[in-house]
Amino acid sequence: MPTQGTTAYRLLLLLCIQIAVQCLNLVVVAKHIYVDPLLGTIKFDPSGYHIFYNPNNLPTAILYVAILAPITAFFCLARVSFGYVVAFYLYMMALGYTWLNSFSDLRYDHALHGASIVAATFAFVLPALFISSPVKQRFTLSKQAFDTTLNCILLLAVVTVAVGAYYNFRLVGVTSIYEFRNDLDFPRPLKYLLSVNASVLLPFAFAAFVERGNRWGAVAALLLLLLLYPVTLTKVALFAPGWLIFVLLLTSLFEARLSIVLSLLLPTLVGLVAIAFGAWTYFLLINFRMVAIPSVALDIYSHYFSSHSYTYFCQIWLLKPLMPCAYQDPLSVVMEGTYHLGFFNASLFATEGIASVGPYLAPVAIFLCGLIIALGSRLSAGLPPRFILTSSAIMAQALLNVPLSTVLLTHGLAILYLLWYITPQNLHSVDEER
């Protein structure tokens, strides 16, 4: 059994490797243009996303990374929690932005925005990592009631998939989903149920069934997740089962904090090797879309809101009718109309931070977001680490690409908080307890 000191050393080493790989990945993305071998047309050009690399600006990029590097010590000191996994992913996103910021061709005050994101990263990571004391449970489900709740989640998912299939059911390749997705028109309640099932309910049920030793329930949750893909035509539904299994394997084989770092490090390394063999599909889905794009979004939002009005949180649909707003369309639509890079949603760093209050006040807003994430750590404190990380695996990824307000209200993070709060602390099955 490794000692606590050995685990901390391994964790620090992995974090340093992850920082190097994060920067290397952005260099590789910047240097690769994908030309269709049959048609001879350009399928992917990183310059279109303002991703560049110039060795002359390397000292500035290294300086930004060096300023953020001490945060790794916090990850070695903190205990595993929901805030830990979210803080790690957003830390790597922010570090990626400061690297890209040193090479971007978009014209705005790069020094100001870079400093703002550095300050915001510290402001977010500290509460997210270290506020994790448990909230006293005033109501907890019995194990029998908890099992009934899990079965009800499966039943609700079956009904949701069946009704959703009435409106749309298409088996198309992942590269063709955008040809059909804009035509989807679900009733608002159904749209909400589809989103919550994919992001919260089915991942939670899968993680809980695993802890309870119910293999058939876990398989059913994965199959229902997969069935959401031909209904919603989203990559989340398609890849969620594989991602949940991947996270489960990591958390079963490694200490929880090591598994969190490996969940990003291993897929990125595989992509860097894959591109050498021309595996463009994997490289674009993982190294570009999953790893690079959240950092690129910060660059795009920083540029746009350096010359446009801030939202002052009017992008939140609950607040929009109550206050004047310079933007009638969602920010993703505004970004598409300006940059023509797709409907560009972005993380809380970009939306609740830069877009809402600008670079000077962004660290304050992001600190408050860190407190909201810390609430999730408190509500789930005492539950098995593997269960926490697996049940929140999809939600943690969503927070890289979606505003916190949207994740709370539309994707169901608030529901996940409630489920954690009422979950019994000892989740093991009766057989395992004996």
PDB file of C-alpha atoms in Angstrom, residues 123-369:
ATOM      1  CA  ALA A 123     -10.377  32.635  -6.602  1.00  0.00           C
ATOM      2  CA  PHE A 124     -12.276  29.584  -7.887  1.00  0.00           C
ATOM      3  CA  VAL A 125      -9.899  26.803  -6.907  1.00  0.00           C
ATOM      4  CA  LEU A 126      -9.521  27.745  -3.235  1.00  0.00           C
ATOM      5  CA  PRO A 127     -13.201  27.489  -2.200  1.00  0.00           C
ATOM      6  CA  ALA A 128     -13.888  24.605  -4.585  1.00  0.00           C
ATOM      7  CA  LEU A 129     -11.047  22.553  -3.080  1.00  0.00           C
ATOM      8  CA  PHE A 130     -11.114  23.420   0.582  1.00  0.00           C
ATOM      9  CA  ILE A 131     -14.768  24.061   1.490  1.00  0.00           C
ATOM     10  CA  SER A 132     -15.997  20.502   1.841  1.00  0.00           C
ATOM     11  CA  SER A 133     -17.243  20.060   5.403  1.00  0.00           C
ATOM     12  CA  PRO A 134     -20.378  17.896   5.386  1.00  0.00           C
ATOM     13  CA  VAL A 135     -23.863  19.358   5.653  1.00  0.00           C
ATOM     14  CA  LYS A 136     -25.944  17.645   8.341  1.00  0.00           C
ATOM     15  CA  GLN A 137     -28.483  15.375   6.668  1.00  0.00           C
ATOM     16  CA  ARG A 138     -31.915  16.064   8.117  1.00  0.00           C
ATOM     17  CA  PHE A 139     -33.543  13.627   5.710  1.00  0.00           C
ATOM     18  CA  THR A 140     -31.913  10.463   4.350  1.00  0.00           C
ATOM     19  CA  LEU A 141     -33.473   7.712   2.295  1.00  0.00           C
ATOM     20  CA  SER A 142     -33.390   4.189   3.667  1.00  0.00           C
ATOM     21  CA  LYS A 143     -31.585   1.697   1.446  1.00  0.00           C
ATOM     22  CA  GLN A 144     -34.908   0.213   0.334  1.00  0.00           C
ATOM     23  CA  ALA A 145     -36.259   3.670  -0.529  1.00  0.00           C
ATOM     24  CA  PHE A 146     -33.004   4.500  -2.302  1.00  0.00           C
ATOM     25  CA  ASP A 147     -33.263   1.361  -4.446  1.00  0.00           C
ATOM     26  CA  THR A 148     -36.850   2.307  -5.278  1.00  0.00           C
ATOM     27  CA  THR A 149     -35.671   5.784  -6.278  1.00  0.00           C
ATOM     28  CA  LEU A 150     -33.091   4.274  -8.642  1.00  0.00           C
ATOM     29  CA  ASN A 151     -35.748   2.097 -10.274  1.00  0.00           C
ATOM     30  CA  CYS A 152     -37.998   5.139 -10.644  1.00  0.00           C
ATOM     31  CA  ILE A 153     -35.141   6.961 -12.403  1.00  0.00           C
ATOM     32  CA  LEU A 154     -34.888   4.086 -14.884  1.00  0.00           C
ATOM     33  CA  LEU A 155     -38.656   4.102 -15.418  1.00  0.00           C
ATOM     34  CA  LEU A 156     -38.658   7.862 -15.991  1.00  0.00           C
ATOM     35  CA  ALA A 157     -35.811   7.455 -18.494  1.00  0.00           C
ATOM     36  CA  VAL A 158     -37.727   4.752 -20.388  1.00  0.00           C
ATOM     37  CA  VAL A 159     -40.768   7.031 -20.668  1.00  0.00           C
ATOM     38  CA  THR A 160     -38.600  10.002 -21.665  1.00  0.00           C
ATOM     39  CA  VAL A 161     -36.829   8.028 -24.396  1.00  0.00           C
ATOM     40  CA  ALA A 162     -40.112   6.632 -25.712  1.00  0.00           C
ATOM     41  CA  VAL A 163     -41.790  10.039 -25.889  1.00  0.00           C
ATOM     42  CA  GLY A 164     -38.645  11.612 -27.330  1.00  0.00           C
ATOM     43  CA  ALA A 165     -38.488   8.932 -30.022  1.00  0.00           C
ATOM     44  CA  TYR A 166     -42.002   9.932 -31.087  1.00  0.00           C
ATOM     45  CA  TYR A 167     -40.621  13.379 -32.017  1.00  0.00           C
ATOM     46  CA  ASN A 168     -37.277  12.227 -33.408  1.00  0.00           C
ATOM     47  CA  PHE A 169     -35.350   9.003 -33.829  1.00  0.00           C
ATOM     48  CA  ARG A 170     -32.503   8.977 -36.335  1.00  0.00           C
ATOM     49  CA  LEU A 171     -29.471   6.707 -36.500  1.00  0.00           C
ATOM     50  CA  VAL A 172     -26.836   8.983 -38.036  1.00  0.00           C
ATOM     51  CA  GLY A 173     -23.066   9.252 -37.732  1.00  0.00           C
ATOM     52  CA  VAL A 174     -21.587  11.728 -35.283  1.00  0.00           C
ATOM     53  CA  THR A 175     -20.256  13.859 -38.134  1.00  0.00           C
ATOM     54  CA  SER A 176     -23.777  14.234 -39.574  1.00  0.00           C
ATOM     55  CA  ILE A 177     -25.724  15.244 -36.454  1.00  0.00           C
ATOM     56  CA  TYR A 178     -25.554  18.968 -37.223  1.00  0.00           C
ATOM     57  CA  GLU A 179     -27.455  18.402 -40.470  1.00  0.00           C
ATOM     58  CA  PHE A 180     -30.511  17.356 -38.459  1.00  0.00           C
ATOM     59  CA  ARG A 181     -30.121  18.750 -34.915  1.00  0.00           C
ATOM     60  CA  ASN A 182     -31.271  22.275 -35.721  1.00  0.00           C
ATOM     61  CA  ASP A 183     -34.571  20.843 -36.950  1.00  0.00           C
ATOM     62  CA  LEU A 184     -35.398  19.167 -33.639  1.00  0.00           C
ATOM     63  CA  ASP A 185     -38.403  20.672 -31.889  1.00  0.00           C
ATOM     64  CA  PHE A 186     -39.235  19.097 -28.532  1.00  0.00           C
ATOM     65  CA  PRO A 187     -41.768  20.525 -26.076  1.00  0.00           C
ATOM     66  CA  ARG A 188     -39.955  22.442 -23.322  1.00  0.00           C
ATOM     67  CA  PRO A 189     -40.737  19.924 -20.504  1.00  0.00           C
ATOM     68  CA  LEU A 190     -39.501  17.057 -22.677  1.00  0.00           C
ATOM     69  CA  LYS A 191     -36.372  18.968 -23.640  1.00  0.00           C
ATOM     70  CA  TYR A 192     -35.635  19.486 -19.944  1.00  0.00           C
ATOM     71  CA  LEU A 193     -36.186  15.798 -19.127  1.00  0.00           C
ATOM     72  CA  LEU A 194     -33.907  14.704 -21.970  1.00  0.00           C
ATOM     73  CA  SER A 195     -31.165  16.993 -20.718  1.00  0.00           C
ATOM     74  CA  VAL A 196     -31.487  16.023 -17.050  1.00  0.00           C
ATOM     75  CA  ASN A 197     -31.569  12.304 -17.823  1.00  0.00           C
ATOM     76  CA  ALA A 198     -28.370  12.539 -19.859  1.00  0.00           C
ATOM     77  CA  SER A 199     -26.432  14.785 -17.488  1.00  0.00           C
ATOM     78  CA  VAL A 200     -27.628  13.775 -14.011  1.00  0.00           C
ATOM     79  CA  LEU A 201     -30.254  11.075 -13.503  1.00  0.00           C
ATOM     80  CA  LEU A 202     -28.824   8.188 -15.528  1.00  0.00           C
ATOM     81  CA  PRO A 203     -25.161   8.831 -14.539  1.00  0.00           C
ATOM     82  CA  PHE A 204     -26.302   9.008 -10.890  1.00  0.00           C
ATOM     83  CA  ALA A 205     -28.278   5.778 -11.255  1.00  0.00           C
ATOM     84  CA  PHE A 206     -25.347   4.042 -12.945  1.00  0.00           C
ATOM     85  CA  ALA A 207     -22.927   5.055 -10.179  1.00  0.00           C
ATOM     86  CA  ALA A 208     -25.400   4.049  -7.463  1.00  0.00           C
ATOM     87  CA  PHE A 209     -26.186   0.670  -9.030  1.00  0.00           C
ATOM     88  CA  VAL A 210     -22.447  -0.035  -9.199  1.00  0.00           C
ATOM     89  CA  GLU A 211     -22.012   0.779  -5.514  1.00  0.00           C
ATOM     90  CA  ARG A 212     -25.066  -1.332  -4.636  1.00  0.00           C
ATOM     91  CA  GLY A 213     -23.716  -4.281  -6.638  1.00  0.00           C
ATOM     92  CA  ASN A 214     -26.647  -4.243  -9.078  1.00  0.00           C
ATOM     93  CA  ARG A 215     -24.976  -4.989 -12.412  1.00  0.00           C
ATOM     94  CA  TRP A 216     -28.204  -5.250 -14.385  1.00  0.00           C
ATOM     95  CA  GLY A 217     -29.337  -1.854 -13.155  1.00  0.00           C
ATOM     96  CA  ALA A 218     -25.985  -0.336 -14.140  1.00  0.00           C
ATOM     97  CA  VAL A 219     -26.209  -1.884 -17.622  1.00  0.00           C
ATOM     98  CA  ALA A 220     -29.779  -0.637 -18.030  1.00  0.00           C
ATOM     99  CA  ALA A 221     -28.706   2.915 -17.140  1.00  0.00           C
ATOM    100  CA  LEU A 222     -25.951   2.785 -19.771  1.00  0.00           C
ATOM    101  CA  LEU A 223     -28.281   1.422 -22.451  1.00  0.00           C
ATOM    102  CA  LEU A 224     -30.859   4.117 -21.781  1.00  0.00           C
ATOM    103  CA  LEU A 225     -28.118   6.738 -21.996  1.00  0.00           C
ATOM    104  CA  LEU A 226     -27.102   5.349 -25.365  1.00  0.00           C
ATOM    105  CA  LEU A 227     -30.727   5.351 -26.562  1.00  0.00           C
ATOM    106  CA  LEU A 228     -30.840   9.090 -25.932  1.00  0.00           C
ATOM    107  CA  TYR A 229     -28.397   9.615 -28.813  1.00  0.00           C
ATOM    108  CA  PRO A 230     -30.753   8.898 -31.770  1.00  0.00           C
ATOM    109  CA  VAL A 231     -33.379  11.015 -30.007  1.00  0.00           C
ATOM    110  CA  THR A 232     -31.279  14.078 -29.116  1.00  0.00           C
ATOM    111  CA  LEU A 233     -28.409  13.713 -31.633  1.00  0.00           C
ATOM    112  CA  THR A 234     -25.936  15.000 -29.061  1.00  0.00           C
ATOM    113  CA  LYS A 235     -22.371  13.802 -28.577  1.00  0.00           C
ATOM    114  CA  VAL A 236     -22.972  13.804 -24.830  1.00  0.00           C
ATOM    115  CA  ALA A 237     -25.518  10.990 -25.126  1.00  0.00           C
ATOM    116  CA  LEU A 238     -23.321   9.023 -27.536  1.00  0.00           C
ATOM    117  CA  PHE A 239     -20.101   9.157 -25.537  1.00  0.00           C
ATOM    118  CA  ALA A 240     -21.522   9.303 -21.990  1.00  0.00           C
ATOM    119  CA  PRO A 241     -21.664   5.495 -21.505  1.00  0.00           C
ATOM    120  CA  GLY A 242     -18.034   5.095 -22.547  1.00  0.00           C
ATOM    121  CA  TRP A 243     -16.943   8.032 -20.394  1.00  0.00           C
ATOM    122  CA  LEU A 244     -18.773   6.680 -17.332  1.00  0.00           C
ATOM    123  CA  ILE A 245     -17.125   3.267 -17.755  1.00  0.00           C
ATOM    124  CA  PHE A 246     -13.724   4.935 -18.212  1.00  0.00           C
ATOM    125  CA  VAL A 247     -14.123   7.011 -15.033  1.00  0.00           C
ATOM    126  CA  LEU A 248     -15.382   3.972 -13.121  1.00  0.00           C
ATOM    127  CA  LEU A 249     -12.351   1.931 -14.177  1.00  0.00           C
ATOM    128  CA  LEU A 250      -9.923   4.689 -13.210  1.00  0.00           C
ATOM    129  CA  THR A 251     -11.509   5.204  -9.796  1.00  0.00           C
ATOM    130  CA  SER A 252     -11.507   1.445  -9.208  1.00  0.00           C
ATOM    131  CA  LEU A 253      -7.813   1.063 -10.108  1.00  0.00           C
ATOM    132  CA  PHE A 254      -6.262   4.244  -8.721  1.00  0.00           C
ATOM    133  CA  GLU A 255      -6.526   6.571  -5.749  1.00  0.00           C
ATOM    134  CA  ALA A 256      -9.337   9.045  -6.425  1.00  0.00           C
ATOM    135  CA  ARG A 257      -7.164  12.140  -6.960  1.00  0.00           C
ATOM    136  CA  LEU A 258      -4.823  10.257  -9.293  1.00  0.00           C
ATOM    137  CA  SER A 259      -7.798   8.999 -11.290  1.00  0.00           C
ATOM    138  CA  ILE A 260      -9.094  12.554 -11.772  1.00  0.00           C
ATOM    139  CA  VAL A 261      -5.801  13.684 -13.306  1.00  0.00           C
ATOM    140  CA  LEU A 262      -5.531  10.513 -15.398  1.00  0.00           C
ATOM    141  CA  SER A 263      -9.059  11.068 -16.748  1.00  0.00           C
ATOM    142  CA  LEU A 264      -7.709  14.032 -18.709  1.00  0.00           C
ATOM    143  CA  LEU A 265      -4.086  13.012 -19.153  1.00  0.00           C
ATOM    144  CA  LEU A 266      -4.635   9.574 -20.694  1.00  0.00           C
ATOM    145  CA  PRO A 267      -7.159  10.594 -23.415  1.00  0.00           C
ATOM    146  CA  THR A 268      -4.962  13.562 -24.365  1.00  0.00           C
ATOM    147  CA  LEU A 269      -1.835  11.404 -24.641  1.00  0.00           C
ATOM    148  CA  VAL A 270      -3.684   8.845 -26.763  1.00  0.00           C
ATOM    149  CA  GLY A 271      -4.740  11.646 -29.112  1.00  0.00           C
ATOM    150  CA  LEU A 272      -1.183  12.940 -29.457  1.00  0.00           C
ATOM    151  CA  VAL A 273      -0.068   9.449 -30.438  1.00  0.00           C
ATOM    152  CA  ALA A 274      -3.108   8.892 -32.663  1.00  0.00           C
ATOM    153  CA  ILE A 275      -2.493  11.996 -34.786  1.00  0.00           C
ATOM    154  CA  ALA A 276       0.920  10.613 -35.725  1.00  0.00           C
ATOM    155  CA  PHE A 277      -0.954   7.731 -37.401  1.00  0.00           C
ATOM    156  CA  GLY A 278      -3.550   9.968 -39.037  1.00  0.00           C
ATOM    157  CA  ALA A 279      -6.380   9.179 -36.590  1.00  0.00           C
ATOM    158  CA  TRP A 280      -8.102  12.511 -37.169  1.00  0.00           C
ATOM    159  CA  THR A 281     -11.524  11.613 -35.802  1.00  0.00           C
ATOM    160  CA  TYR A 282     -10.202  10.806 -32.325  1.00  0.00           C
ATOM    161  CA  PHE A 283      -7.823  13.776 -32.341  1.00  0.00           C
ATOM    162  CA  LEU A 284     -10.549  16.247 -33.283  1.00  0.00           C
ATOM    163  CA  LEU A 285     -13.079  14.854 -30.793  1.00  0.00           C
ATOM    164  CA  ILE A 286     -10.718  14.627 -27.808  1.00  0.00           C
ATOM    165  CA  ASN A 287      -7.637  16.812 -28.252  1.00  0.00           C
ATOM    166  CA  PHE A 288      -9.421  19.598 -30.100  1.00  0.00           C
ATOM    167  CA  ARG A 289     -13.072  19.517 -29.035  1.00  0.00           C
ATOM    168  CA  MET A 290     -12.805  18.263 -25.463  1.00  0.00           C
ATOM    169  CA  VAL A 291      -9.426  19.718 -24.421  1.00  0.00           C
ATOM    170  CA  ALA A 292      -8.714  22.790 -26.564  1.00  0.00           C
ATOM    171  CA  ILE A 293     -12.140  24.295 -27.283  1.00  0.00           C
ATOM    172  CA  PRO A 294     -13.012  25.306 -23.669  1.00  0.00           C
ATOM    173  CA  SER A 295      -9.791  27.379 -23.607  1.00  0.00           C
ATOM    174  CA  VAL A 296     -10.502  28.784 -27.071  1.00  0.00           C
ATOM    175  CA  ALA A 297     -13.949  29.887 -25.844  1.00  0.00           C
ATOM    176  CA  LEU A 298     -12.278  32.067 -23.209  1.00  0.00           C
ATOM    177  CA  ASP A 299     -10.231  33.744 -25.939  1.00  0.00           C
ATOM    178  CA  ILE A 300     -13.328  34.336 -28.083  1.00  0.00           C
ATOM    179  CA  TYR A 301     -15.424  35.720 -25.219  1.00  0.00           C
ATOM    180  CA  SER A 302     -12.554  37.929 -24.021  1.00  0.00           C
ATOM    181  CA  HIS A 303     -12.250  39.423 -27.489  1.00  0.00           C
ATOM    182  CA  TYR A 304     -15.973  39.972 -27.972  1.00  0.00           C
ATOM    183  CA  PHE A 305     -16.679  41.568 -24.601  1.00  0.00           C
ATOM    184  CA  SER A 306     -13.639  43.797 -24.786  1.00  0.00           C
ATOM    185  CA  SER A 307     -15.641  45.908 -27.255  1.00  0.00           C
ATOM    186  CA  HIS A 308     -19.269  45.100 -26.404  1.00  0.00           C
ATOM    187  CA  SER A 309     -21.543  45.628 -23.409  1.00  0.00           C
ATOM    188  CA  TYR A 310     -21.372  43.210 -20.514  1.00  0.00           C
ATOM    189  CA  THR A 311     -24.467  41.150 -19.787  1.00  0.00           C
ATOM    190  CA  TYR A 312     -24.607  41.794 -16.014  1.00  0.00           C
ATOM    191  CA  PHE A 313     -26.100  38.273 -15.798  1.00  0.00           C
ATOM    192  CA  CYS A 314     -29.085  39.076 -17.991  1.00  0.00           C
ATOM    193  CA  GLN A 315     -28.228  35.964 -20.060  1.00  0.00           C
ATOM    194  CA  ILE A 316     -29.789  33.910 -17.236  1.00  0.00           C
ATOM    195  CA  TRP A 317     -33.315  33.194 -18.436  1.00  0.00           C
ATOM    196  CA  LEU A 318     -34.833  33.713 -14.982  1.00  0.00           C
ATOM    197  CA  LEU A 319     -33.365  37.233 -14.771  1.00  0.00           C
ATOM    198  CA  LYS A 320     -33.798  38.343 -18.380  1.00  0.00           C
ATOM    199  CA  PRO A 321     -37.466  39.415 -18.080  1.00  0.00           C
ATOM    200  CA  LEU A 322     -36.677  41.396 -14.929  1.00  0.00           C
ATOM    201  CA  MET A 323     -33.858  43.607 -16.163  1.00  0.00           C
ATOM    202  CA  PRO A 324     -32.709  45.522 -19.261  1.00  0.00           C
ATOM    203  CA  CYS A 325     -30.475  43.447 -21.495  1.00  0.00           C
ATOM    204  CA  ALA A 326     -28.311  44.359 -24.473  1.00  0.00           C
ATOM    205  CA  TYR A 327     -28.687  40.838 -25.874  1.00  0.00           C
ATOM    206  CA  GLN A 328     -32.007  39.387 -26.966  1.00  0.00           C
ATOM    207  CA  ASP A 329     -30.487  36.155 -28.308  1.00  0.00           C
ATOM    208  CA  PRO A 330     -28.575  33.587 -26.251  1.00  0.00           C
ATOM    209  CA  LEU A 331     -24.834  34.256 -26.151  1.00  0.00           C
ATOM    210  CA  SER A 332     -24.156  31.118 -28.172  1.00  0.00           C
ATOM    211  CA  VAL A 333     -26.230  32.593 -31.017  1.00  0.00           C
ATOM    212  CA  VAL A 334     -24.431  35.930 -30.682  1.00  0.00           C
ATOM    213  CA  MET A 335     -21.063  34.168 -30.952  1.00  0.00           C
ATOM    214  CA  GLU A 336     -22.172  32.210 -34.012  1.00  0.00           C
ATOM    215  CA  GLY A 337     -23.345  35.391 -35.724  1.00  0.00           C
ATOM    216  CA  THR A 338     -20.037  37.129 -34.982  1.00  0.00           C
ATOM    217  CA  TYR A 339     -17.372  34.451 -35.406  1.00  0.00           C
ATOM    218  CA  HIS A 340     -19.184  31.746 -37.433  1.00  0.00           C
ATOM    219  CA  LEU A 341     -17.608  28.932 -35.410  1.00  0.00           C
ATOM    220  CA  GLY A 342     -20.808  27.234 -34.357  1.00  0.00           C
ATOM    221  CA  PHE A 343     -23.042  27.934 -31.382  1.00  0.00           C
ATOM    222  CA  PHE A 344     -20.271  28.710 -28.929  1.00  0.00           C
ATOM    223  CA  ASN A 345     -21.295  28.131 -25.336  1.00  0.00           C
ATOM    224  CA  ALA A 346     -18.597  28.625 -22.728  1.00  0.00           C
ATOM    225  CA  SER A 347     -17.711  27.860 -19.126  1.00  0.00           C
ATOM    226  CA  LEU A 348     -18.481  29.953 -16.054  1.00  0.00           C
ATOM    227  CA  PHE A 349     -15.067  31.642 -16.422  1.00  0.00           C
ATOM    228  CA  ALA A 350     -16.184  33.090 -19.745  1.00  0.00           C
ATOM    229  CA  THR A 351     -19.910  33.585 -19.093  1.00  0.00           C
ATOM    230  CA  GLU A 352     -20.466  34.371 -15.414  1.00  0.00           C
ATOM    231  CA  GLY A 353     -17.023  35.997 -15.404  1.00  0.00           C
ATOM    232  CA  ILE A 354     -15.826  37.893 -18.496  1.00  0.00           C
ATOM    233  CA  ALA A 355     -19.186  38.224 -20.276  1.00  0.00           C
ATOM    234  CA  SER A 356     -21.181  39.240 -17.212  1.00  0.00           C
ATOM    235  CA  VAL A 357     -18.928  41.713 -15.402  1.00  0.00           C
ATOM    236  CA  GLY A 358     -15.705  42.097 -17.405  1.00  0.00           C
ATOM    237  CA  PRO A 359     -12.081  41.326 -16.528  1.00  0.00           C
ATOM    238  CA  TYR A 360     -11.825  43.532 -13.412  1.00  0.00           C
ATOM    239  CA  LEU A 361     -14.736  41.955 -11.533  1.00  0.00           C
ATOM    240  CA  ALA A 362     -14.543  38.480 -13.085  1.00  0.00           C
ATOM    241  CA  PRO A 363     -12.476  37.045 -10.172  1.00  0.00           C
ATOM    242  CA  VAL A 364     -15.197  38.134  -7.728  1.00  0.00           C
ATOM    243  CA  ALA A 365     -17.991  36.526  -9.770  1.00  0.00           C
ATOM    244  CA  ILE A 366     -15.966  33.356 -10.264  1.00  0.00           C
ATOM    245  CA  PHE A 367     -15.204  33.172  -6.534  1.00  0.00           C
ATOM    246  CA  LEU A 368     -18.972  33.134  -5.909  1.00  0.00           C
ATOM    247  CA  CYS A 369     -19.295  30.345  -8.486  1.00  0.00           C
TER     248      CYS A 369
END
